Short mmCIF file of C-alpha atoms in Angstrom, two decimals:
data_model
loop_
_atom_site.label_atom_id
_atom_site.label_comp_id
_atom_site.label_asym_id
_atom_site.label_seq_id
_atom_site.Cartn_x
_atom_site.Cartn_y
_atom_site.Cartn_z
CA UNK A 1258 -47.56 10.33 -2.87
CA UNK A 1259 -45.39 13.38 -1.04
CA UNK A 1260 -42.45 12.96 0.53
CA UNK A 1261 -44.26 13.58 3.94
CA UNK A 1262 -46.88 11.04 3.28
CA UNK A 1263 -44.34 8.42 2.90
CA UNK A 1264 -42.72 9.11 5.68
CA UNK A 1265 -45.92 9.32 7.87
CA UNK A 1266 -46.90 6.13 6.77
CA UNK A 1267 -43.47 4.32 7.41
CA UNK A 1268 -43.74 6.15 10.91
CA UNK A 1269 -46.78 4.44 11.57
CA UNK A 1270 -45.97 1.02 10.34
CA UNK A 1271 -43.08 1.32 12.47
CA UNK A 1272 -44.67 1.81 15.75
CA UNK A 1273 -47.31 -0.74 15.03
CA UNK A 1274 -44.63 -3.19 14.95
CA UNK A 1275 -42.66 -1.73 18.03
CA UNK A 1276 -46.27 -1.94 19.61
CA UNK A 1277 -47.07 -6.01 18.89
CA UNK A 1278 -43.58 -6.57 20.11
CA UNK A 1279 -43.74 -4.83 23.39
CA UNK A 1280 -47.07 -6.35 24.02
CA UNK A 1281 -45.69 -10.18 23.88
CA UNK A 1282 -42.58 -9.46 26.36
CA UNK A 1283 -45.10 -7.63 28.51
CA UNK A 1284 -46.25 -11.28 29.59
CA UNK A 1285 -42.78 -12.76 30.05
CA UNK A 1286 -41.73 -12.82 33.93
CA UNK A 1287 -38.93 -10.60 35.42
CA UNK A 1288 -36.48 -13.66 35.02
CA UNK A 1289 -36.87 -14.48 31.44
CA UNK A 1290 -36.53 -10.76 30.30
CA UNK A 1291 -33.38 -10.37 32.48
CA UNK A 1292 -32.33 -13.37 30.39
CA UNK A 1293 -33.54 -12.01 26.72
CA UNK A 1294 -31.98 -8.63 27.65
CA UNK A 1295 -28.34 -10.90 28.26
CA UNK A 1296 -28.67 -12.20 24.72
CA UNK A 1297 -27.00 -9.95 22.14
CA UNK A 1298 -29.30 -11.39 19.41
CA UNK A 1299 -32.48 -11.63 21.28
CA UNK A 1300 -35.74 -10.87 20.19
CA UNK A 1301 -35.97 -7.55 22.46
CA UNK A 1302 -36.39 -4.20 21.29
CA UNK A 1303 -34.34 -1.70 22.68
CA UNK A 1304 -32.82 1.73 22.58
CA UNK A 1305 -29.25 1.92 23.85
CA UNK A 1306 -27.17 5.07 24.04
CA UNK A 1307 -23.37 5.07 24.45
CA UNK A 1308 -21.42 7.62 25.05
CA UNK A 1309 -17.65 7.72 24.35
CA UNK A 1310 -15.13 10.97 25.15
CA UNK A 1311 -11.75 11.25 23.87
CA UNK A 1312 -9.53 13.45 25.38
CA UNK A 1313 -6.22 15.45 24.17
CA UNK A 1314 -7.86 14.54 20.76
CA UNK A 1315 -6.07 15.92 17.85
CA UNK A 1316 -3.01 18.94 17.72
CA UNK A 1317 -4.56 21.19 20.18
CA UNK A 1318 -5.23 18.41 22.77
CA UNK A 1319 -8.94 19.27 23.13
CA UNK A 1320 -11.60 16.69 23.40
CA UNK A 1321 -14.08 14.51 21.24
CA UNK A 1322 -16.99 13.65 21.97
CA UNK A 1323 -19.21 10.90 19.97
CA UNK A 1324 -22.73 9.74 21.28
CA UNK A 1325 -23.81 6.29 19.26
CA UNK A 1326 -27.76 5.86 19.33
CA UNK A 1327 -27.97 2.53 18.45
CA UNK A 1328 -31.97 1.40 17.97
CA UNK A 1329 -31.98 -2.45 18.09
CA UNK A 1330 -35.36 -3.85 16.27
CA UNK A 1331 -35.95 -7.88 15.75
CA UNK A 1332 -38.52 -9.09 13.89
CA UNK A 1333 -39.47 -12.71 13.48
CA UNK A 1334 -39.91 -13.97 10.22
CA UNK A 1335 -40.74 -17.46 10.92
CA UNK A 1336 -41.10 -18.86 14.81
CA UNK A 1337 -37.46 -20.25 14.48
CA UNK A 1338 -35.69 -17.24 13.33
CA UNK A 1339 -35.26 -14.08 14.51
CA UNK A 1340 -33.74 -11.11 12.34
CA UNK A 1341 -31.86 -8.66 14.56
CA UNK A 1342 -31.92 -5.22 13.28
CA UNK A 1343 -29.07 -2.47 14.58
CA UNK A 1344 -28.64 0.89 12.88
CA UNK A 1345 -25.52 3.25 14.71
CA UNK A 1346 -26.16 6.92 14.03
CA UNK A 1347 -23.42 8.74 15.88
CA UNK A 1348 -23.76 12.18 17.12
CA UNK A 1349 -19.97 13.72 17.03
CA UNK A 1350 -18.52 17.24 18.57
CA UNK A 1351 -15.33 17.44 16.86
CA UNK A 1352 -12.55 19.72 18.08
CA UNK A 1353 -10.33 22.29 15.32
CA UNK A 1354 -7.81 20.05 13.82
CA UNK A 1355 -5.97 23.11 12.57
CA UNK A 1356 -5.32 26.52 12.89
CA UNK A 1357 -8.26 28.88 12.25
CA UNK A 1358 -10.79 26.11 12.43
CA UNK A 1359 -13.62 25.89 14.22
CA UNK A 1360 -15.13 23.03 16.49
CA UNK A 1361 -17.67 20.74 14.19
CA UNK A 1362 -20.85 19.75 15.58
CA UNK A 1363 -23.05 17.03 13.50
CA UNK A 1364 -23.87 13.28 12.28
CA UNK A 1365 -21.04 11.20 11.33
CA UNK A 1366 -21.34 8.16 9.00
CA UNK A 1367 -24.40 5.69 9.93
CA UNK A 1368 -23.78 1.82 9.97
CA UNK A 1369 -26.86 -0.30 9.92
CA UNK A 1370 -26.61 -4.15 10.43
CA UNK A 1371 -29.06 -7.61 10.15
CA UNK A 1372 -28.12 -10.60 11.81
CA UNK A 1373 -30.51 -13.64 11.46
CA UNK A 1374 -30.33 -16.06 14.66
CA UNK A 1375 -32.42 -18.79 15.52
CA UNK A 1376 -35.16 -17.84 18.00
CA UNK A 1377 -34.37 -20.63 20.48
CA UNK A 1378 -30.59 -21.12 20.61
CA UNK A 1379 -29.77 -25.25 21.76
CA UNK A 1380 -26.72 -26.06 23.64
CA UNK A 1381 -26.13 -22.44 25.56
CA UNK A 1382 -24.37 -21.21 21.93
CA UNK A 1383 -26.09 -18.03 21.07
CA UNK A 1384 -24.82 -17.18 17.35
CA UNK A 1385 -25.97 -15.25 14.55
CA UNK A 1386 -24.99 -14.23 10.84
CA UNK A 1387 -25.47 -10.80 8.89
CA UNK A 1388 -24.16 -8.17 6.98
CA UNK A 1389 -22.82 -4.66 7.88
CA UNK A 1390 -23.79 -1.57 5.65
CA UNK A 1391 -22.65 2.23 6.14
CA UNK A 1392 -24.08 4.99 4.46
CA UNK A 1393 -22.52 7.83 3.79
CA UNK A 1394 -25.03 10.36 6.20
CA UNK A 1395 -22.04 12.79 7.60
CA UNK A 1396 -23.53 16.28 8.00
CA UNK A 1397 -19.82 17.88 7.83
CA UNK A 1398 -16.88 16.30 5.74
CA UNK A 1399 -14.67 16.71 8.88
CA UNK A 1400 -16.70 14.28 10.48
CA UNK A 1401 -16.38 11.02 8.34
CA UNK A 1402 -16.90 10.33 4.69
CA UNK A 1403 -19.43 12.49 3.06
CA UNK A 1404 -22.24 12.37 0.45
#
């Protein structure tokens, strides 16, 4: 199988799921997706950007500027558990650090996390338990730890 095939068919298998999901909160009311969307390991998908700026980074006091897409996919295993899915890519603009250099534009290091929760916390404590894993996907040494 090529490369693109692969990917094509991960593609699709990947929206099919983001499809099924969107189609059950479609019937929840306004109310409980206000409350799903409060619940840092709820079963919602969603597609959150954040944006952070740091200025007089570095010698020449210039500013950084890092924009974290952070996809958040849950999937539910069994109808008590939920497996909460996060993967950070973050998009960097680097300043020069020194003399001569040049401003660095690119992808620093992603971190991709699961958490399993149980679908229907009791007792108002919402909790969950995972692992944290970053890969090494840095376009530009400068920008993190490289391949």
């Amino acid at each position: 199988m090529t490369h693109v095939a692969s990917r094509s068919m991960r593609l699709t298998a990947l929206l099919t799921l983001l499809c099924g999901a969107s189609a059950a909160h479609a019937e929840m009311s306004a109310e409980e997706l206000a409350k799903l969307a409060q619940n840092p390991v709820g079963n919602l998908i969603s597609l959150p950007f954040q944006n952070n700026t740091n200025l007089n980074y570095g010698p020449f006091k210039k500013n950084q500027n890092i924009l974290n897409i952070q996809p958040v996919i849950p999937f539910e295993p069994t109808p008590e558990w939920n497996v909460i899915t996060r993967t950070i890519v973050p998009v960097v603009s680097q300043p020069a650090l020194f003399a001569g250099d040049s401003r660095v534009n690119g992808i620093g290091p992603t971190d991709f996390s699961a958490f399993l929760s149980p679908a229907d916390p009791k007792g108002g404590v919402i909790w969950g338990a995972g692992a944290i894993v970053q890969t090494p996907t840095t376009s530009d040494s400068a920008l993190g730890s490289y391949r």
